């Protein structure tokens, strides 16, 4: 089977973002960008399934500006076979992403689509579920373990009270949680090889998808700042202060 | 307008997160209905009917709804979606799992994890791990929303809604529940506790968490952890507080041996009072802590337990 892995280019997770003074958004000029950490885990899982002989081909797809191609190259250097880059400079919400991915899936006919559970920029946690709905496929979100079980997958999911295991018929959607695996680093030879792997250039119009945002961003503001705290000298002092503050 | 709130529960008791979602629904104006989908969850439906401000409770009882898998919730909610202007659920792992599926079928945007209702179509939600707050106005005819439980008051009891039975259609796609391994704990649930004591990498081992647990038990607190502590295998992953774990906002949050990475702060910086105990005085956690103690935790935590004892705990 083929595995499709959507990957997103986001602000690097170590960067502390700043809100623009005019509150129109966060300042992304000259900020380090990387592959969304959950997407790296998705790529890694796809590669591991291929290494186990459960998949023949891995296609990495990204939707975004010209630079999103670097994100696809990263996936190719990790071990994906080829890429699809849907180029657009517009803001693309999860619903529009899901619609484009549905079209890509109909073209490529993958047996499995693995996505990250959420992107660390918009923190929406929706694209995988939306894609599953549009395709009419079962979903296993927040996966921490994926095992093949005949024509289906057994997926262990991280839920509020612990872990839950689901059996989903293929084709299916899996979204990755942090503990699913530890993504590999791309080696230099593999980075060089990745430059020769093919990437199809597409646009949202090629798929006939209207990407007009449904949510109008009125403003983006700084979160309320916490008052500067105090350092206490001893545990006794700490307990006394907490009592005074009325929380003990 | 009419707003539907999808209840979070374990078929036996109503989860408090539902109460926060009901408060958010009331803030949007109009009538509030609650959907209780489950298997043998009559007690939950009765509890939902007592919620302040709830007009009608819809109770769907079916085997397929036992674990509220997304494929079954999709068809159930779609069967009644026409009646509602907005559909809300708490932003628990349950709500996060099935709500986007419903939004996609309704062809509307997903509005995730709102922290405030500005009006019936305008909401505030955190982005970039809580480092920015985005105000969005929905242009969709129907709103599909998950509600961050920690930022809304919990609706109390005092209502007397009618309970109506609702038929459950067949699930949209084939998925089966296999098993569940739930962490057993006598302590309060992390997301709902008034006091949370969390340990990080500085704890050194899982056994060492015992000293935190002693303090937690004295305070009637829940025990949390940073991702580093979970990844190191000190505690199970449902202990994790942060962007990718649970978001908590207790009265008191005590961070022990936690440096305070952005992703961890995303899960706890709305706590009323934050205490940091760390031997590194440069640790970022001290920038958000109301009270900071620079000390070796292996000395400070047993001392804290002792001081709490003296204070009558």
XYZ file of C-alpha atoms in Angstrom:
561
model
C 0.000 0.000 0.000
C 0.899 3.646 -0.389
C 1.107 5.919 2.620
C 0.347 9.612 2.288
C 1.958 11.898 4.865
C 0.895 15.547 4.984
C 3.592 17.777 6.504
C 3.386 21.416 7.603
C 6.039 24.132 7.709
C 5.716 26.025 10.977
C 7.723 28.276 13.277
C 10.421 26.172 14.944
C 9.117 24.895 18.276
C 11.972 26.505 20.203
C 11.185 30.019 18.982
C 9.288 32.275 21.349
C 6.976 34.105 18.966
C 6.176 37.816 19.284
C 2.847 39.400 18.573
C 3.018 42.290 16.077
C 2.383 45.703 17.659
C -0.587 46.306 15.329
C -2.145 43.030 16.557
C -2.519 41.715 13.008
C -0.696 38.488 13.797
C 2.600 37.137 15.054
C 5.885 38.308 13.583
C 7.211 35.575 11.301
C 9.830 37.667 9.482
C 13.331 36.212 9.895
C 12.114 33.516 12.273
C 13.441 29.978 12.004
C 10.897 27.635 10.404
C 10.896 23.827 10.583
C 8.706 20.828 9.983
C 5.930 20.637 12.584
C 7.180 18.154 15.251
C 4.058 15.967 15.015
C 4.509 15.753 11.234
C 8.091 14.494 11.735
C 6.650 11.711 13.870
C 4.151 10.947 11.098
C 6.915 10.711 8.482
C 8.975 8.488 10.799
C 6.031 6.135 11.379
C 5.398 5.841 7.647
C 9.066 4.978 7.076
C 8.994 2.353 9.827
C 5.905 0.745 8.277
C 7.730 0.671 4.947
C 10.812 -0.833 6.576
C 8.598 -3.580 7.997
C 7.384 -4.319 4.476
C 3.868 -3.028 5.150
C 4.073 -0.188 2.640
C 5.656 0.221 -0.770
C 5.673 3.960 -1.241
C 5.533 7.084 0.911
C 4.291 10.357 -0.515
C 4.894 13.552 1.451
C 2.526 16.412 0.705
C 2.652 19.999 1.881
C 0.407 22.968 1.232
C 1.948 26.413 1.511
C 4.355 28.966 0.058
C 7.422 28.188 -2.066
C 9.480 27.482 1.076
C 7.199 24.574 2.006
C 9.252 22.683 -0.575
C 12.097 22.600 1.991
C 9.754 20.818 4.377
C 8.966 18.223 1.705
C 12.722 17.823 1.031
C 13.211 17.120 4.732
C 10.599 14.349 4.550
C 12.294 12.972 1.419
C 15.674 13.028 3.180
C 14.170 11.084 6.077
C 12.958 8.400 3.664
C 9.786 9.457 1.850
C 9.822 8.513 -1.848
C 8.303 11.540 -3.547
C 6.530 14.773 -2.821
C 3.482 16.807 -3.772
C 3.684 20.550 -3.172
C 0.430 22.487 -3.368
C 1.656 26.060 -3.669
C -0.262 28.967 -2.205
C 0.696 32.097 -0.288
C -2.761 32.383 1.249
C -3.723 31.336 4.773
C -5.165 27.856 4.501
C -7.449 26.682 7.303
C -7.699 23.000 8.309
C -10.993 22.563 6.397
C -9.402 23.761 3.139
C -6.306 21.639 3.819
C -8.537 18.615 4.373
C -10.346 19.265 1.080
C -7.074 19.531 -0.848
C -5.737 16.397 0.859
C -8.942 14.576 -0.040
C -8.320 15.412 -3.691
C -4.691 14.270 -3.419
C -5.848 11.047 -1.757
C -8.367 10.390 -4.540
C -5.571 10.814 -7.075
C -2.978 8.721 -5.228
C -5.276 6.118 -3.617
C -3.186 5.575 -0.466
C -4.110 2.780 1.935
C -3.222 4.918 4.918
C -2.790 8.604 5.671
C -0.699 9.589 8.691
C -0.860 13.168 9.958
C 0.421 14.934 13.050
C -2.232 15.420 15.730
C -1.868 19.194 15.644
C 0.295 21.944 14.212
C 2.113 23.931 16.863
C 1.239 27.251 15.229
C -2.566 27.250 15.061
C -2.959 24.451 17.656
C -6.263 23.464 16.019
C -6.019 19.661 16.061
C -8.587 19.139 13.299
C -7.120 18.371 9.856
C -6.818 14.592 10.284
C -10.328 14.224 11.649
C -11.754 16.478 8.905
C -9.975 14.492 6.203
C -11.316 11.236 7.654
C -14.835 12.662 7.560
C -14.524 13.902 3.969
C -13.147 10.570 2.772
C -15.604 8.578 4.898
C -12.689 6.677 6.463
C -12.283 5.600 10.089
C -9.854 7.569 12.221
C -7.434 6.801 15.024
C -6.232 10.060 16.522
C -3.452 10.767 19.051
C -1.730 7.466 18.256
C 1.079 6.172 20.439
C 1.318 2.725 18.798
C 0.337 1.440 15.363
C 0.208 -2.270 14.520
C -1.031 -4.062 11.420
C -3.812 -6.543 12.112
C -4.792 -8.286 8.877
C -6.600 -5.764 6.698
C -6.934 -3.384 9.604
C -4.781 -1.486 12.088
C -4.706 -1.743 15.841
C -3.930 1.727 17.104
C -3.274 2.632 20.724
C -4.439 6.180 21.460
C -3.580 8.601 24.218
C -6.820 9.621 25.912
C -7.486 11.682 29.026
C -7.587 8.805 31.490
C -4.859 6.647 29.952
C -4.658 4.591 26.771
C -7.306 3.234 24.410
C -6.852 0.722 21.609
C -9.004 0.878 18.468
C -9.197 -1.388 15.472
C -9.688 0.604 12.276
C -10.400 -0.876 8.851
C -8.071 0.286 6.062
C -7.972 2.709 4.379
C -7.784 4.825 7.511
C -6.489 8.048 8.997
C -3.989 8.019 11.854
C -2.833 11.143 13.667
C 0.356 10.958 15.694
C 0.988 11.806 19.299
C 4.419 12.640 20.683
C 5.192 9.218 22.057
C 4.569 7.255 18.870
C 8.257 7.271 17.961
C 11.473 9.240 17.912
C 11.995 10.694 14.420
C 15.351 10.015 12.760
C 17.748 12.671 11.581
C 18.389 12.875 7.880
C 21.977 11.951 7.051
C 24.021 14.111 4.680
C 24.030 11.496 1.857
C 20.262 11.159 2.239
C 19.838 14.927 2.112
C 21.815 14.930 -1.151
C 19.761 12.017 -2.516
C 16.532 13.766 -1.541
C 17.392 16.589 -3.940
C 16.884 14.190 -6.842
C 13.573 12.781 -5.656
C 10.564 14.164 -7.579
C 8.155 16.779 -6.204
C 4.937 17.446 -8.141
C 3.996 21.116 -8.213
C 0.282 21.768 -7.843
C -2.075 24.584 -6.847
C -5.371 24.546 -4.927
C -7.056 25.451 -8.247
C -5.759 22.213 -9.791
C -7.950 20.414 -7.284
C -10.843 22.865 -7.603
C -10.775 23.677 -3.906
C -11.958 27.042 -2.607
C -9.553 27.986 0.194
C -11.261 31.211 1.306
C -10.907 31.374 5.118
C -14.113 30.875 7.095
C -12.706 32.555 10.179
C -11.886 36.248 10.094
C -9.010 37.085 12.432
C -10.042 40.274 14.213
C -6.880 40.530 16.263
C -3.970 38.649 17.742
C -2.973 39.871 21.183
C -0.364 39.094 23.810
C -1.667 36.825 26.550
C -2.103 38.573 29.881
C 1.275 38.956 31.581
C 1.836 37.455 34.991
C 2.966 39.743 37.796
C 6.639 39.338 38.636
C 7.008 36.900 41.502
C 9.309 36.773 44.494
C 12.055 34.362 45.481
C 11.653 32.871 48.924
C 14.571 31.875 51.125
C 13.260 28.716 52.763
C 10.498 26.151 52.664
C 9.022 27.599 55.873
C 8.928 31.026 54.241
C 7.219 29.487 51.177
C 4.490 27.832 53.232
C 3.905 31.060 55.188
C 3.579 33.062 51.951
C 1.175 30.527 50.431
C -0.959 30.697 53.567
C -1.014 34.480 53.346
C -2.015 34.265 49.707
C -4.936 32.069 50.761
C -4.075 29.100 48.559
C -3.095 26.843 51.466
C -30.602 30.773 18.546
C -30.211 27.277 19.955
C -26.927 25.801 21.105
C -26.131 22.117 21.549
C -23.556 21.013 24.115
C -22.216 17.467 23.800
C -21.674 16.037 27.271
C -18.394 14.456 28.340
C -18.848 11.473 30.630
C -17.842 7.882 31.315
C -21.406 6.488 31.114
C -21.603 6.727 34.929
C -20.956 10.357 35.859
C -21.046 13.722 34.137
C -17.556 15.177 33.678
C -17.113 18.712 35.046
C -15.708 19.830 31.700
C -19.306 19.664 30.425
C -20.305 22.313 32.980
C -17.729 24.717 31.549
C -19.060 24.100 28.035
C -22.619 24.846 29.219
C -21.413 28.184 30.615
C -19.778 29.002 27.275
C -23.008 28.039 25.475
C -25.040 30.350 27.705
C -22.623 33.193 26.936
C -23.583 32.811 23.262
C -27.242 33.504 24.114
C -30.339 31.490 23.292
C -31.501 28.064 24.409
C -29.008 25.451 25.569
C -29.590 21.753 24.878
C -27.290 18.958 26.047
C -26.665 15.714 24.166
C -25.773 12.703 26.281
C -24.580 9.925 23.973
C -23.531 6.682 25.574
C -24.415 3.211 26.675
C -26.362 2.883 29.897
C -25.724 6.540 30.665
C -29.159 7.334 32.121
C -27.592 8.726 35.293
C -25.550 11.130 33.176
C -28.644 12.333 31.323
C -30.381 12.919 34.649
C -27.362 14.867 35.931
C -27.289 16.942 32.744
C -30.983 17.766 33.182
C -30.162 19.397 36.514
C -27.569 21.765 35.018
C -28.363 25.456 35.366
C -29.621 26.994 32.153
C -30.194 23.758 30.236
C -33.552 23.522 28.522
C -33.568 20.057 26.971
C -31.435 16.961 27.312
C -31.245 14.552 24.388
C -30.310 11.062 25.453
C -29.019 8.598 22.862
C -28.387 5.109 24.160
C -26.713 2.535 21.919
C -23.929 -0.049 21.991
C -22.095 1.894 19.279
C -21.990 4.949 21.532
C -20.345 3.168 24.442
C -16.945 4.808 23.903
C -18.218 7.714 21.798
C -15.990 6.843 18.862
C -15.819 9.604 16.270
C -17.498 7.588 13.501
C -20.598 6.981 15.646
C -20.712 10.534 17.029
C -20.528 11.927 13.494
C -23.774 10.361 12.278
C -25.561 10.917 15.588
C -24.811 14.631 15.773
C -25.429 15.159 12.049
C -28.903 13.674 12.486
C -29.874 16.632 14.701
C -27.442 19.338 13.519
C -30.205 21.107 11.536
C -31.854 22.147 14.781
C -28.839 24.055 16.092
C -26.930 27.255 15.363
C -23.882 26.124 17.292
C -22.511 22.817 18.565
C -20.109 22.825 21.487
C -18.108 20.193 23.316
C -15.399 20.435 25.937
C -11.847 20.338 24.515
C -11.097 16.965 26.068
C -9.502 14.159 24.037
C -13.078 13.012 23.345
C -14.294 16.370 22.022
C -11.101 16.999 20.075
C -11.528 13.610 18.424
C -15.090 13.820 17.107
C -15.851 17.541 16.735
C -13.662 18.272 13.663
C -15.282 15.278 11.974
C -18.673 16.860 12.496
C -17.433 20.293 11.359
C -16.087 18.843 8.102
C -19.383 17.103 7.324
C -21.218 20.389 7.961
C -18.631 22.158 5.769
C -17.748 24.674 8.484
C -14.514 25.684 10.185
C -13.438 24.064 13.430
C -13.091 26.600 16.231
C -10.833 24.802 18.710
C -10.233 25.297 22.403
C -11.911 28.684 22.906
C -11.066 30.554 26.101
C -13.686 33.284 25.795
C -16.986 34.034 24.041
C -17.074 37.642 22.772
C -20.430 37.267 21.004
C -22.474 34.591 19.248
C -19.975 34.509 16.362
C -16.744 35.847 17.879
C -14.375 33.883 20.077
C -10.893 34.041 21.581
C -8.537 31.089 21.342
C -4.862 30.569 22.131
C -2.349 29.901 19.332
C 1.409 29.211 19.336
C 1.292 27.245 22.599
C -0.590 30.031 24.335
C 1.932 32.709 23.405
C -0.716 34.643 21.486
C -4.484 34.991 21.834
C -6.431 35.156 18.573
C -9.884 36.696 18.280
C -11.805 35.136 15.403
C -15.169 35.891 13.864
C -16.884 32.976 12.192
C -18.499 33.529 8.812
C -20.058 30.056 8.827
C -23.814 29.568 9.250
C -23.170 27.006 11.994
C -20.412 27.113 14.598
C -18.603 23.974 15.722
C -16.575 24.748 18.825
C -14.539 23.033 21.509
C -14.302 24.823 24.838
C -11.235 24.951 27.077
C -12.731 23.730 30.357
C -10.344 25.634 32.640
C -11.299 29.129 31.514
C -15.063 28.995 32.013
C -16.995 28.841 35.283
C -18.617 25.482 35.844
C -22.413 25.635 35.548
C -24.064 24.584 38.795
C -27.141 22.492 39.562
C -30.591 24.012 39.809
C -32.166 23.357 36.439
C -34.873 20.904 35.554
C -34.656 20.148 31.853
C -36.773 17.557 30.115
C -35.004 14.418 28.889
C -35.872 13.191 25.399
C -34.741 9.929 23.840
C -32.810 10.125 20.579
C -32.175 7.295 18.107
C -28.593 6.599 17.102
C -27.931 6.014 13.385
C -25.239 3.559 12.252
C -21.616 4.799 12.479
C -20.067 6.455 9.412
C -17.059 4.166 9.097
C -15.677 0.929 10.480
C -13.773 1.266 13.702
C -13.963 -0.963 16.743
C -13.092 -0.459 20.354
C -10.547 -3.043 21.486
C -9.478 -2.137 24.997
C -8.636 0.581 27.448
C -5.894 0.867 30.055
C -6.833 3.652 32.407
C -4.395 4.979 34.980
C -5.688 4.171 38.419
C -5.521 6.977 40.896
C -7.248 7.890 44.119
C -6.115 11.480 43.700
C -8.316 14.129 42.094
C -8.318 14.305 38.313
C -5.517 16.488 36.991
C -7.699 18.823 34.929
C -10.092 19.434 37.806
C -7.826 19.540 40.866
C -7.562 22.714 42.954
C -3.901 22.006 43.645
C -1.451 20.331 41.254
C 2.071 19.228 42.132
C 4.151 18.432 39.054
C 7.569 16.874 38.651
C 10.024 17.179 35.788
C 13.281 15.711 34.623
C 14.870 16.928 37.856
C 13.041 14.156 39.713
C 15.658 11.742 38.366
C 13.508 8.595 38.476
C 9.979 7.273 38.780
C 10.619 6.094 42.343
C 11.528 9.639 43.320
C 8.020 10.770 42.372
C 6.983 9.191 45.671
C 8.189 12.285 47.538
C 5.940 14.490 45.365
C 3.049 12.090 45.858
C 3.384 12.398 49.618
C 3.079 16.172 49.387
C 0.185 15.835 46.958
C -1.664 13.478 49.277
C -1.252 15.888 52.176
C -2.759 18.678 50.076
C -5.423 16.587 48.349
C -3.657 17.554 45.128
C -3.281 15.890 41.738
C 0.156 14.879 40.465
C 1.316 16.139 37.074
C 4.507 15.949 35.076
C 6.465 17.628 32.343
C 7.042 15.903 29.025
C 10.632 15.172 30.017
C 9.423 13.166 33.014
C 6.915 11.261 30.879
C 9.403 10.543 28.087
C 11.907 9.304 30.662
C 9.232 6.826 31.793
C 8.946 8.245 35.328
C 5.125 8.486 35.104
C 2.385 7.559 32.577
C 1.700 9.988 29.749
C -1.718 11.091 30.988
C 0.166 12.933 33.766
C 1.590 15.312 31.196
C 0.784 18.996 31.538
C 1.435 21.191 28.504
C 0.635 22.038 24.905
C 0.455 18.372 23.984
C -0.846 17.115 27.312
C -3.453 18.523 29.647
C -4.187 22.190 30.225
C -4.718 22.921 33.902
C -5.566 26.098 35.797
C -5.647 25.183 39.492
C -5.555 27.556 42.440
C -2.025 26.411 43.182
C 0.503 24.823 40.817
C 3.770 23.579 42.297
C 6.443 22.863 39.666
C 9.242 20.704 41.016
C 12.395 20.153 38.973
C 10.714 21.580 35.867
C 12.702 24.082 33.784
C 9.619 25.725 32.258
C 9.801 25.129 28.488
C 7.260 27.022 26.330
C 5.302 23.835 25.756
C 4.966 23.152 29.477
C 3.982 26.728 30.311
C 1.204 26.441 27.696
C -0.474 23.935 29.976
C -0.278 25.692 33.334
C 0.372 29.407 33.105
C -3.257 30.285 33.848
C -2.912 28.783 37.312
C -3.787 31.289 40.027
C -0.584 30.881 42.031
C 2.540 29.191 40.659
C 5.353 27.918 42.861
C 8.665 26.793 41.375
C 11.214 24.686 43.193
C 14.369 24.324 41.129
C 18.073 24.340 41.837
C 18.839 26.329 38.677
C 18.052 29.946 39.458
C 18.168 30.761 35.724
C 15.361 28.288 34.898
C 12.613 29.992 32.821
C 9.970 28.673 35.233
C 10.985 31.410 37.690
C 9.761 34.029 35.191
C 6.169 32.887 35.646
C 6.369 31.705 39.266
C 4.736 33.812 41.971
C 6.962 32.172 44.536
C 10.293 30.670 43.618
C 12.575 28.611 45.788
C 16.092 27.954 44.524
C 16.910 24.689 46.233
C 17.673 21.014 45.743
C 14.266 19.396 45.461
C 15.395 16.274 47.299
C 15.950 18.454 50.344
C 13.129 20.936 49.788
C 10.267 18.505 49.107
C 10.642 16.426 52.305
C 10.974 19.736 54.161
C 7.804 20.974 52.489
C 5.997 17.828 53.564
C 7.167 18.420 57.114
C 6.182 22.116 57.099
C 2.738 21.204 55.751
C 2.437 18.729 58.609
C 3.223 21.507 61.058
C 0.627 23.701 59.343
C -2.007 21.082 60.085
C -2.083 19.133 56.788
